[in-house]
Amino acid sequence: MATVHRASPVRLGPLVLQPVSDGAILQMDPASIFKDARPEEWQPYVTRNAQGNVELALTCLLVRVGDRRILVDTGFGPRADRPEVGLLGDSLAAVGVSAADIDTVVISHAHGDHIGGAARGAGEAASPAFPSARYWLGRGDWDYFGQPERAAQMGLADKLLPLRSAERLDLADGEEEIAPGVRLLPLPGHTPGHMGVAFTAGQETAVYVGDLVHHPLQIEHPDWSPVFDALPPLSRETRRGLIERARRERSLVLSYHLPFPGVGRVDSGTWQGVAIL
Ligand SMILES: [Zn+2]
């Protein structure tokens, strides 16, 4: 039984931002993340396990505001072959939230580690895993991943398509306010329609950045694109812009793959994790 990571929520005015873990990817080849860097630029600064691999957290975000319950990203979903992932349901239960309590699900992009928990079942029986929720996805990702042939090829036929056929899927064309102080924020490049979520309360801001970064070193080196970035030049430009904005506004940054709970700030051009455990 894998351990479920827990963290305290971050409060931003009336917004309660609760990191909820789906587990971790335990075997990531660092060459996939640091393909744009010279070995001496990353090797001294990167923790690797006994196999020489890097671990990536999978940290979804539960947002409470008033009576709203918004979930940002859904993890891999339960998988019999990978007990280290699919723990989101346990993490939500640990903070007193059930799947039925979620009214809105934001999918930052349609990769399996983010959309895998969005639907359950297979084939004709596949259906939304959050029975009361509407789902948001960037239109660019629907246009790219939503074609039946590509969805099948990418293993998304039972994840993305059931949301559409159940008429639960809304497509975001740009910035979109989905609750007071909660705005979808296009951050294209990792995928065509990749998006984050911007939070505002008075003068305070926070931003969930999804897969804009996979490792804290990318804050110092925004030009390093991992092999997973579909559109590297656009991804680099988006990353540079967001990091600069987060630095300028002193925003709290909430990330998906950075070490749990993945909350920090950009300070002196580097990632400074904020301890909220
Ligand atoms: Zn990811």
PDB file of C-alpha atoms and ligand atoms in Angstrom:
ATOM      1  CA  MET A   1       0.000   0.000   0.000  1.00  0.00           C
ATOM      2  CA  ALA A   2       1.560   3.263  -1.108  1.00  0.00           C
ATOM      3  CA  THR A   3       1.715   6.138   1.364  1.00  0.00           C
ATOM      4  CA  VAL A   4      -0.692   8.984   0.745  1.00  0.00           C
ATOM      5  CA  HIS A   5       1.025  12.349   1.069  1.00  0.00           C
ATOM      6  CA  ARG A   6      -0.852  14.985   3.035  1.00  0.00           C
ATOM      7  CA  ALA A   7      -0.436  18.750   3.186  1.00  0.00           C
ATOM      8  CA  SER A   8      -2.211  21.609   4.899  1.00  0.00           C
ATOM      9  CA  PRO A   9      -4.277  23.911   2.690  1.00  0.00           C
ATOM     10  CA  VAL A  10      -3.083  27.321   1.541  1.00  0.00           C
ATOM     11  CA  ARG A  11      -5.529  30.153   2.208  1.00  0.00           C
ATOM     12  CA  LEU A  12      -5.857  33.084  -0.150  1.00  0.00           C
ATOM     13  CA  GLY A  13      -8.691  35.304   1.099  1.00  0.00           C
ATOM     14  CA  PRO A  14     -11.861  33.215   0.731  1.00  0.00           C
ATOM     15  CA  LEU A  15     -10.078  30.614  -1.419  1.00  0.00           C
ATOM     16  CA  VAL A  16      -8.810  27.423   0.196  1.00  0.00           C
ATOM     17  CA  LEU A  17      -6.230  25.683  -1.991  1.00  0.00           C
ATOM     18  CA  GLN A  18      -5.653  22.094  -0.929  1.00  0.00           C
ATOM     19  CA  PRO A  19      -2.937  19.989  -2.614  1.00  0.00           C
ATOM     20  CA  VAL A  20      -4.208  16.397  -3.029  1.00  0.00           C
ATOM     21  CA  SER A  21      -1.778  13.707  -4.120  1.00  0.00           C
ATOM     22  CA  ASP A  22      -2.429  11.023  -6.715  1.00  0.00           C
ATOM     23  CA  GLY A  23       0.938   9.405  -5.882  1.00  0.00           C
ATOM     24  CA  ALA A  24       4.180   9.653  -7.837  1.00  0.00           C
ATOM     25  CA  ILE A  25       5.996   8.559 -10.964  1.00  0.00           C
ATOM     26  CA  LEU A  26       8.977   6.675  -9.526  1.00  0.00           C
ATOM     27  CA  GLN A  27      11.030   5.937 -12.640  1.00  0.00           C
ATOM     28  CA  MET A  28      11.542   8.977 -14.852  1.00  0.00           C
ATOM     29  CA  ASP A  29      14.663   8.949 -17.009  1.00  0.00           C
ATOM     30  CA  PRO A  30      16.322  12.331 -16.336  1.00  0.00           C
ATOM     31  CA  ALA A  31      17.401  12.458 -19.992  1.00  0.00           C
ATOM     32  CA  SER A  32      13.704  12.972 -20.822  1.00  0.00           C
ATOM     33  CA  ILE A  33      13.538  16.067 -18.646  1.00  0.00           C
ATOM     34  CA  PHE A  34      16.993  17.565 -19.228  1.00  0.00           C
ATOM     35  CA  LYS A  35      17.485  16.922 -22.931  1.00  0.00           C
ATOM     36  CA  ASP A  36      18.260  20.623 -23.526  1.00  0.00           C
ATOM     37  CA  ALA A  37      20.905  20.816 -20.764  1.00  0.00           C
ATOM     38  CA  ARG A  38      24.549  19.743 -20.628  1.00  0.00           C
ATOM     39  CA  PRO A  39      25.172  16.976 -18.044  1.00  0.00           C
ATOM     40  CA  GLU A  40      27.256  19.263 -15.823  1.00  0.00           C
ATOM     41  CA  GLU A  41      24.415  21.778 -15.713  1.00  0.00           C
ATOM     42  CA  TRP A  42      21.877  19.401 -14.157  1.00  0.00           C
ATOM     43  CA  GLN A  43      23.606  16.329 -12.694  1.00  0.00           C
ATOM     44  CA  PRO A  44      24.981  18.003  -9.523  1.00  0.00           C
ATOM     45  CA  TYR A  45      21.565  19.429  -8.629  1.00  0.00           C
ATOM     46  CA  VAL A  46      19.191  16.559  -9.283  1.00  0.00           C
ATOM     47  CA  THR A  47      18.280  13.846  -6.780  1.00  0.00           C
ATOM     48  CA  ARG A  48      18.124  10.413  -8.390  1.00  0.00           C
ATOM     49  CA  ASN A  49      17.077   7.059  -6.978  1.00  0.00           C
ATOM     50  CA  ALA A  50      19.098   3.821  -6.966  1.00  0.00           C
ATOM     51  CA  GLN A  51      18.210   3.224 -10.637  1.00  0.00           C
ATOM     52  CA  GLY A  52      19.413   6.693 -11.594  1.00  0.00           C
ATOM     53  CA  ASN A  53      15.871   7.909 -12.183  1.00  0.00           C
ATOM     54  CA  VAL A  54      14.016  10.987 -10.991  1.00  0.00           C
ATOM     55  CA  GLU A  55      10.717  10.856  -9.102  1.00  0.00           C
ATOM     56  CA  LEU A  56       7.912  13.147 -10.168  1.00  0.00           C
ATOM     57  CA  ALA A  57       5.063  14.025  -7.827  1.00  0.00           C
ATOM     58  CA  LEU A  58       1.455  13.918  -9.027  1.00  0.00           C
ATOM     59  CA  THR A  59      -0.251  16.688  -7.073  1.00  0.00           C
ATOM     60  CA  CYS A  60      -3.798  17.668  -8.002  1.00  0.00           C
ATOM     61  CA  LEU A  61      -5.458  20.677  -6.412  1.00  0.00           C
ATOM     62  CA  LEU A  62      -8.777  20.901  -4.589  1.00  0.00           C
ATOM     63  CA  VAL A  63     -10.185  24.441  -4.482  1.00  0.00           C
ATOM     64  CA  ARG A  64     -12.883  25.359  -1.973  1.00  0.00           C
ATOM     65  CA  VAL A  65     -14.600  28.711  -2.342  1.00  0.00           C
ATOM     66  CA  GLY A  66     -18.019  29.227  -0.755  1.00  0.00           C
ATOM     67  CA  ASP A  67     -19.939  26.042  -1.460  1.00  0.00           C
ATOM     68  CA  ARG A  68     -17.946  25.308  -4.617  1.00  0.00           C
ATOM     69  CA  ARG A  69     -15.578  22.317  -4.835  1.00  0.00           C
ATOM     70  CA  ILE A  70     -13.296  22.525  -7.831  1.00  0.00           C
ATOM     71  CA  LEU A  71     -10.740  19.848  -8.655  1.00  0.00           C
ATOM     72  CA  VAL A  72      -7.779  20.722 -10.858  1.00  0.00           C
ATOM     73  CA  ASP A  73      -6.380  17.625 -12.598  1.00  0.00           C
ATOM     74  CA  THR A  74      -7.389  14.048 -11.832  1.00  0.00           C
ATOM     75  CA  GLY A  75      -4.160  12.003 -11.747  1.00  0.00           C
ATOM     76  CA  PHE A  76      -3.732   8.635 -13.445  1.00  0.00           C
ATOM     77  CA  GLY A  77      -6.839   7.023 -11.985  1.00  0.00           C
ATOM     78  CA  PRO A  78      -6.580   3.686 -10.145  1.00  0.00           C
ATOM     79  CA  ARG A  79      -4.381   1.165 -11.983  1.00  0.00           C
ATOM     80  CA  ALA A  80      -3.912  -2.431 -10.847  1.00  0.00           C
ATOM     81  CA  ASP A  81      -0.425  -2.544 -12.394  1.00  0.00           C
ATOM     82  CA  ARG A  82       0.802   0.643 -10.673  1.00  0.00           C
ATOM     83  CA  PRO A  83      -0.025   0.851  -6.950  1.00  0.00           C
ATOM     84  CA  GLU A  84       2.071   4.033  -6.627  1.00  0.00           C
ATOM     85  CA  VAL A  85      -0.489   6.070  -8.599  1.00  0.00           C
ATOM     86  CA  GLY A  86      -4.266   6.486  -8.552  1.00  0.00           C
ATOM     87  CA  LEU A  87      -4.408   7.624  -4.917  1.00  0.00           C
ATOM     88  CA  LEU A  88      -6.476  10.769  -5.522  1.00  0.00           C
ATOM     89  CA  GLY A  89      -9.699   9.253  -4.132  1.00  0.00           C
ATOM     90  CA  ASP A  90      -7.922   8.437  -0.852  1.00  0.00           C
ATOM     91  CA  SER A  91      -6.412  11.928  -0.707  1.00  0.00           C
ATOM     92  CA  LEU A  92      -9.815  13.559  -1.235  1.00  0.00           C
ATOM     93  CA  ALA A  93     -11.408  11.294   1.381  1.00  0.00           C
ATOM     94  CA  ALA A  94      -8.665  12.310   3.843  1.00  0.00           C
ATOM     95  CA  VAL A  95      -9.876  15.928   3.585  1.00  0.00           C
ATOM     96  CA  GLY A  96     -13.542  14.949   3.758  1.00  0.00           C
ATOM     97  CA  VAL A  97     -14.441  15.250   0.085  1.00  0.00           C
ATOM     98  CA  SER A  98     -16.096  12.594  -2.080  1.00  0.00           C
ATOM     99  CA  ALA A  99     -16.210  12.423  -5.880  1.00  0.00           C
ATOM    100  CA  ALA A 100     -19.872  13.488  -5.764  1.00  0.00           C
ATOM    101  CA  ASP A 101     -18.976  16.719  -3.921  1.00  0.00           C
ATOM    102  CA  ILE A 102     -16.906  18.020  -6.846  1.00  0.00           C
ATOM    103  CA  ASP A 103     -18.909  20.462  -9.008  1.00  0.00           C
ATOM    104  CA  THR A 104     -16.151  21.397 -11.476  1.00  0.00           C
ATOM    105  CA  VAL A 105     -13.117  19.544 -12.811  1.00  0.00           C
ATOM    106  CA  VAL A 106     -10.388  21.421 -14.671  1.00  0.00           C
ATOM    107  CA  ILE A 107      -8.129  19.249 -16.819  1.00  0.00           C
ATOM    108  CA  SER A 108      -4.925  21.170 -17.457  1.00  0.00           C
ATOM    109  CA  HIS A 109      -4.243  19.031 -20.521  1.00  0.00           C
ATOM    110  CA  ALA A 110      -5.185  15.634 -21.914  1.00  0.00           C
ATOM    111  CA  HIS A 111      -2.120  13.595 -20.927  1.00  0.00           C
ATOM    112  CA  GLY A 112      -2.848  10.347 -19.076  1.00  0.00           C
ATOM    113  CA  ASP A 113      -1.311  11.456 -15.769  1.00  0.00           C
ATOM    114  CA  HIS A 114      -3.761  14.396 -15.638  1.00  0.00           C
ATOM    115  CA  ILE A 115      -6.940  13.073 -17.269  1.00  0.00           C
ATOM    116  CA  GLY A 116      -6.624   9.411 -16.199  1.00  0.00           C
ATOM    117  CA  GLY A 117      -8.896   9.852 -13.191  1.00  0.00           C
ATOM    118  CA  ALA A 118     -11.544  11.884 -15.069  1.00  0.00           C
ATOM    119  CA  ALA A 119     -13.597   8.881 -16.197  1.00  0.00           C
ATOM    120  CA  ARG A 120     -13.961   5.300 -15.097  1.00  0.00           C
ATOM    121  CA  GLY A 121     -14.968   2.081 -16.818  1.00  0.00           C
ATOM    122  CA  ALA A 122     -14.187   1.025 -20.370  1.00  0.00           C
ATOM    123  CA  GLY A 123     -15.839   1.088 -23.769  1.00  0.00           C
ATOM    124  CA  GLU A 124     -19.598   1.654 -23.700  1.00  0.00           C
ATOM    125  CA  ALA A 125     -19.540   1.601 -19.884  1.00  0.00           C
ATOM    126  CA  ALA A 126     -16.999   4.441 -19.547  1.00  0.00           C
ATOM    127  CA  SER A 127     -18.500   7.419 -17.716  1.00  0.00           C
ATOM    128  CA  PRO A 128     -17.424  10.562 -15.826  1.00  0.00           C
ATOM    129  CA  ALA A 129     -15.803   9.678 -12.476  1.00  0.00           C
ATOM    130  CA  PHE A 130     -17.137  12.853 -10.827  1.00  0.00           C
ATOM    131  CA  PRO A 131     -20.895  12.373 -11.225  1.00  0.00           C
ATOM    132  CA  SER A 132     -21.994  15.940 -10.413  1.00  0.00           C
ATOM    133  CA  ALA A 133     -19.224  17.811 -12.200  1.00  0.00           C
ATOM    134  CA  ARG A 134     -18.780  19.768 -15.378  1.00  0.00           C
ATOM    135  CA  TYR A 135     -15.332  19.447 -16.890  1.00  0.00           C
ATOM    136  CA  TRP A 136     -13.124  22.094 -18.481  1.00  0.00           C
ATOM    137  CA  LEU A 137     -10.455  21.424 -21.107  1.00  0.00           C
ATOM    138  CA  GLY A 138      -8.596  23.868 -23.370  1.00  0.00           C
ATOM    139  CA  ARG A 139     -10.111  23.852 -26.852  1.00  0.00           C
ATOM    140  CA  GLY A 140      -6.666  23.350 -28.377  1.00  0.00           C
ATOM    141  CA  ASP A 141      -6.392  20.044 -26.536  1.00  0.00           C
ATOM    142  CA  TRP A 142      -9.829  18.902 -27.622  1.00  0.00           C
ATOM    143  CA  ASP A 143      -9.000  19.736 -31.233  1.00  0.00           C
ATOM    144  CA  TYR A 144      -5.749  17.778 -30.962  1.00  0.00           C
ATOM    145  CA  PHE A 145      -6.619  14.802 -28.725  1.00  0.00           C
ATOM    146  CA  GLY A 146     -10.376  14.563 -29.290  1.00  0.00           C
ATOM    147  CA  GLN A 147     -10.304  13.008 -32.764  1.00  0.00           C
ATOM    148  CA  PRO A 148     -11.339   9.372 -32.224  1.00  0.00           C
ATOM    149  CA  GLU A 149      -8.277   7.916 -33.980  1.00  0.00           C
ATOM    150  CA  ARG A 150      -5.791   9.971 -32.003  1.00  0.00           C
ATOM    151  CA  ALA A 151      -7.691   9.449 -28.741  1.00  0.00           C
ATOM    152  CA  ALA A 152      -7.471   5.685 -29.290  1.00  0.00           C
ATOM    153  CA  GLN A 153      -3.789   5.914 -30.178  1.00  0.00           C
ATOM    154  CA  MET A 154      -3.055   7.937 -27.009  1.00  0.00           C
ATOM    155  CA  GLY A 155      -5.102   5.655 -24.725  1.00  0.00           C
ATOM    156  CA  LEU A 156      -7.701   8.388 -24.172  1.00  0.00           C
ATOM    157  CA  ALA A 157     -10.753   6.748 -25.742  1.00  0.00           C
ATOM    158  CA  ASP A 158     -12.115   5.783 -22.291  1.00  0.00           C
ATOM    159  CA  LYS A 159     -11.033   9.053 -20.629  1.00  0.00           C
ATOM    160  CA  LEU A 160     -11.673  12.044 -22.866  1.00  0.00           C
ATOM    161  CA  LEU A 161     -14.442  10.848 -25.188  1.00  0.00           C
ATOM    162  CA  PRO A 162     -16.914   9.793 -22.414  1.00  0.00           C
ATOM    163  CA  LEU A 163     -16.851  13.350 -21.035  1.00  0.00           C
ATOM    164  CA  ARG A 164     -17.962  14.658 -24.397  1.00  0.00           C
ATOM    165  CA  SER A 165     -20.608  11.987 -25.005  1.00  0.00           C
ATOM    166  CA  ALA A 166     -22.062  12.591 -21.513  1.00  0.00           C
ATOM    167  CA  GLU A 167     -22.265  16.292 -22.482  1.00  0.00           C
ATOM    168  CA  ARG A 168     -20.178  17.279 -19.485  1.00  0.00           C
ATOM    169  CA  LEU A 169     -17.254  18.868 -21.315  1.00  0.00           C
ATOM    170  CA  ASP A 170     -16.775  22.633 -21.694  1.00  0.00           C
ATOM    171  CA  LEU A 171     -13.967  23.912 -23.906  1.00  0.00           C
ATOM    172  CA  ALA A 172     -12.003  26.995 -22.891  1.00  0.00           C
ATOM    173  CA  ASP A 173     -10.959  29.365 -25.671  1.00  0.00           C
ATOM    174  CA  GLY A 174      -9.062  31.785 -23.454  1.00  0.00           C
ATOM    175  CA  GLU A 175      -9.133  33.158 -19.942  1.00  0.00           C
ATOM    176  CA  GLU A 176     -12.378  32.157 -18.312  1.00  0.00           C
ATOM    177  CA  GLU A 177     -13.627  32.936 -14.802  1.00  0.00           C
ATOM    178  CA  ILE A 178     -15.085  29.704 -13.422  1.00  0.00           C
ATOM    179  CA  ALA A 179     -15.723  30.895  -9.832  1.00  0.00           C
ATOM    180  CA  PRO A 180     -15.100  34.179  -7.979  1.00  0.00           C
ATOM    181  CA  GLY A 181     -11.315  34.702  -8.006  1.00  0.00           C
ATOM    182  CA  VAL A 182     -10.687  31.528 -10.041  1.00  0.00           C
ATOM    183  CA  ARG A 183      -9.705  31.940 -13.696  1.00  0.00           C
ATOM    184  CA  LEU A 184      -8.567  29.456 -16.327  1.00  0.00           C
ATOM    185  CA  LEU A 185      -5.252  30.638 -17.764  1.00  0.00           C
ATOM    186  CA  PRO A 186      -4.018  29.399 -21.150  1.00  0.00           C
ATOM    187  CA  LEU A 187      -0.361  28.265 -20.890  1.00  0.00           C
ATOM    188  CA  PRO A 188       0.152  26.661 -24.312  1.00  0.00           C
ATOM    189  CA  GLY A 189       3.200  24.707 -25.439  1.00  0.00           C
ATOM    190  CA  HIS A 190       3.345  21.547 -23.343  1.00  0.00           C
ATOM    191  CA  THR A 191       0.248  20.653 -25.343  1.00  0.00           C
ATOM    192  CA  PRO A 192      -1.624  22.972 -27.740  1.00  0.00           C
ATOM    193  CA  GLY A 193      -4.377  23.739 -25.217  1.00  0.00           C
ATOM    194  CA  HIS A 194      -2.433  23.353 -21.961  1.00  0.00           C
ATOM    195  CA  MET A 195      -3.778  25.657 -19.268  1.00  0.00           C
ATOM    196  CA  GLY A 196      -3.235  26.623 -15.661  1.00  0.00           C
ATOM    197  CA  VAL A 197      -5.517  28.299 -13.146  1.00  0.00           C
ATOM    198  CA  ALA A 198      -5.004  31.811 -11.733  1.00  0.00           C
ATOM    199  CA  PHE A 199      -6.295  32.671  -8.250  1.00  0.00           C
ATOM    200  CA  THR A 200      -6.874  36.217  -6.998  1.00  0.00           C
ATOM    201  CA  ALA A 201      -7.964  37.557  -3.612  1.00  0.00           C
ATOM    202  CA  GLY A 202      -7.442  41.286  -3.164  1.00  0.00           C
ATOM    203  CA  GLN A 203      -3.764  41.961  -3.854  1.00  0.00           C
ATOM    204  CA  GLU A 204      -2.767  38.315  -3.388  1.00  0.00           C
ATOM    205  CA  THR A 205      -2.319  35.950  -6.300  1.00  0.00           C
ATOM    206  CA  ALA A 206      -1.518  32.295  -6.799  1.00  0.00           C
ATOM    207  CA  VAL A 207      -1.215  30.244  -9.955  1.00  0.00           C
ATOM    208  CA  TYR A 208      -1.482  26.521 -10.663  1.00  0.00           C
ATOM    209  CA  VAL A 209       0.925  25.841 -13.510  1.00  0.00           C
ATOM    210  CA  GLY A 210       0.244  22.186 -14.438  1.00  0.00           C
ATOM    211  CA  ASP A 211       3.048  20.848 -16.641  1.00  0.00           C
ATOM    212  CA  LEU A 212       4.643  24.204 -17.369  1.00  0.00           C
ATOM    213  CA  VAL A 213       7.512  22.762 -15.277  1.00  0.00           C
ATOM    214  CA  HIS A 214       8.538  19.168 -14.476  1.00  0.00           C
ATOM    215  CA  HIS A 215      11.516  19.965 -12.252  1.00  0.00           C
ATOM    216  CA  PRO A 216      12.480  22.960 -10.050  1.00  0.00           C
ATOM    217  CA  LEU A 217      15.611  23.561 -12.199  1.00  0.00           C
ATOM    218  CA  GLN A 218      13.356  24.748 -15.032  1.00  0.00           C
ATOM    219  CA  ILE A 219      12.557  27.866 -12.976  1.00  0.00           C
ATOM    220  CA  GLU A 220      16.222  28.894 -13.363  1.00  0.00           C
ATOM    221  CA  HIS A 221      16.370  27.483 -16.881  1.00  0.00           C
ATOM    222  CA  PRO A 222      13.014  28.164 -18.547  1.00  0.00           C
ATOM    223  CA  ASP A 223      14.534  27.313 -21.929  1.00  0.00           C
ATOM    224  CA  TRP A 224      14.888  23.640 -20.967  1.00  0.00           C
ATOM    225  CA  SER A 225      11.957  21.792 -22.507  1.00  0.00           C
ATOM    226  CA  PRO A 226      11.418  18.116 -21.658  1.00  0.00           C
ATOM    227  CA  VAL A 227      10.725  15.597 -24.418  1.00  0.00           C
ATOM    228  CA  PHE A 228       7.037  15.760 -23.453  1.00  0.00           C
ATOM    229  CA  ASP A 229       6.575  19.346 -24.674  1.00  0.00           C
ATOM    230  CA  ALA A 230       4.633  19.127 -27.929  1.00  0.00           C
ATOM    231  CA  LEU A 231       5.595  22.649 -29.044  1.00  0.00           C
ATOM    232  CA  PRO A 232       8.975  23.439 -27.430  1.00  0.00           C
ATOM    233  CA  PRO A 233       9.494  27.014 -28.729  1.00  0.00           C
ATOM    234  CA  LEU A 234       6.006  28.010 -27.556  1.00  0.00           C
ATOM    235  CA  SER A 235       6.464  26.146 -24.274  1.00  0.00           C
ATOM    236  CA  ARG A 236       9.726  28.028 -23.573  1.00  0.00           C
ATOM    237  CA  GLU A 237       8.100  31.384 -24.308  1.00  0.00           C
ATOM    238  CA  THR A 238       5.095  30.581 -22.092  1.00  0.00           C
ATOM    239  CA  ARG A 239       7.384  29.337 -19.293  1.00  0.00           C
ATOM    240  CA  ARG A 240       9.594  32.441 -19.407  1.00  0.00           C
ATOM    241  CA  GLY A 241       6.558  34.729 -19.314  1.00  0.00           C
ATOM    242  CA  LEU A 242       4.781  32.997 -16.452  1.00  0.00           C
ATOM    243  CA  ILE A 243       7.915  32.697 -14.309  1.00  0.00           C
ATOM    244  CA  GLU A 244       8.652  36.398 -14.785  1.00  0.00           C
ATOM    245  CA  ARG A 245       5.072  37.303 -13.902  1.00  0.00           C
ATOM    246  CA  ALA A 246       5.087  35.071 -10.796  1.00  0.00           C
ATOM    247  CA  ARG A 247       8.343  36.701  -9.675  1.00  0.00           C
ATOM    248  CA  ARG A 248       7.037  40.221 -10.257  1.00  0.00           C
ATOM    249  CA  GLU A 249       3.687  39.617  -8.527  1.00  0.00           C
ATOM    250  CA  ARG A 250       5.191  37.486  -5.724  1.00  0.00           C
ATOM    251  CA  SER A 251       2.587  34.861  -6.642  1.00  0.00           C
ATOM    252  CA  LEU A 252       2.372  31.588  -4.893  1.00  0.00           C
ATOM    253  CA  VAL A 253       3.035  28.883  -7.490  1.00  0.00           C
ATOM    254  CA  LEU A 254       1.277  25.504  -7.285  1.00  0.00           C
ATOM    255  CA  SER A 255       2.833  22.816  -9.440  1.00  0.00           C
ATOM    256  CA  TYR A 256       1.917  19.249 -10.382  1.00  0.00           C
ATOM    257  CA  HIS A 257       5.199  17.377 -10.788  1.00  0.00           C
ATOM    258  CA  LEU A 258       7.544  19.270  -8.438  1.00  0.00           C
ATOM    259  CA  PRO A 259       8.279  17.583  -5.089  1.00  0.00           C
ATOM    260  CA  PHE A 260       5.110  17.291  -2.981  1.00  0.00           C
ATOM    261  CA  PRO A 261       3.280  19.498  -2.081  1.00  0.00           C
ATOM    262  CA  GLY A 262       4.720  21.454  -5.033  1.00  0.00           C
ATOM    263  CA  VAL A 263       3.945  24.895  -3.576  1.00  0.00           C
ATOM    264  CA  GLY A 264       6.537  27.669  -3.779  1.00  0.00           C
ATOM    265  CA  ARG A 265       7.603  31.051  -5.064  1.00  0.00           C
ATOM    266  CA  VAL A 266      10.039  32.333  -7.647  1.00  0.00           C
ATOM    267  CA  ASP A 267      12.726  34.097  -5.656  1.00  0.00           C
ATOM    268  CA  SER A 268      16.067  35.355  -7.034  1.00  0.00           C
ATOM    269  CA  GLY A 269      15.256  33.391 -10.187  1.00  0.00           C
ATOM    270  CA  THR A 270      15.039  30.039  -8.414  1.00  0.00           C
ATOM    271  CA  TRP A 271      12.327  27.787  -6.997  1.00  0.00           C
ATOM    272  CA  GLN A 272      11.764  28.296  -3.278  1.00  0.00           C
ATOM    273  CA  GLY A 273       9.450  25.647  -1.902  1.00  0.00           C
ATOM    274  CA  VAL A 274       7.003  26.762   0.760  1.00  0.00           C
ATOM    275  CA  ALA A 275       6.625  24.341   3.667  1.00  0.00           C
ATOM    276  CA  ILE A 276       2.930  23.701   4.310  1.00  0.00           C
ATOM    277  CA  LEU A 277       3.152  20.096   5.514  1.00  0.00           C
TER     278      LEU A 277
HETATM  279 ZN    ZN B   1       2.202  15.559 -16.351  1.00  0.00          ZN
END
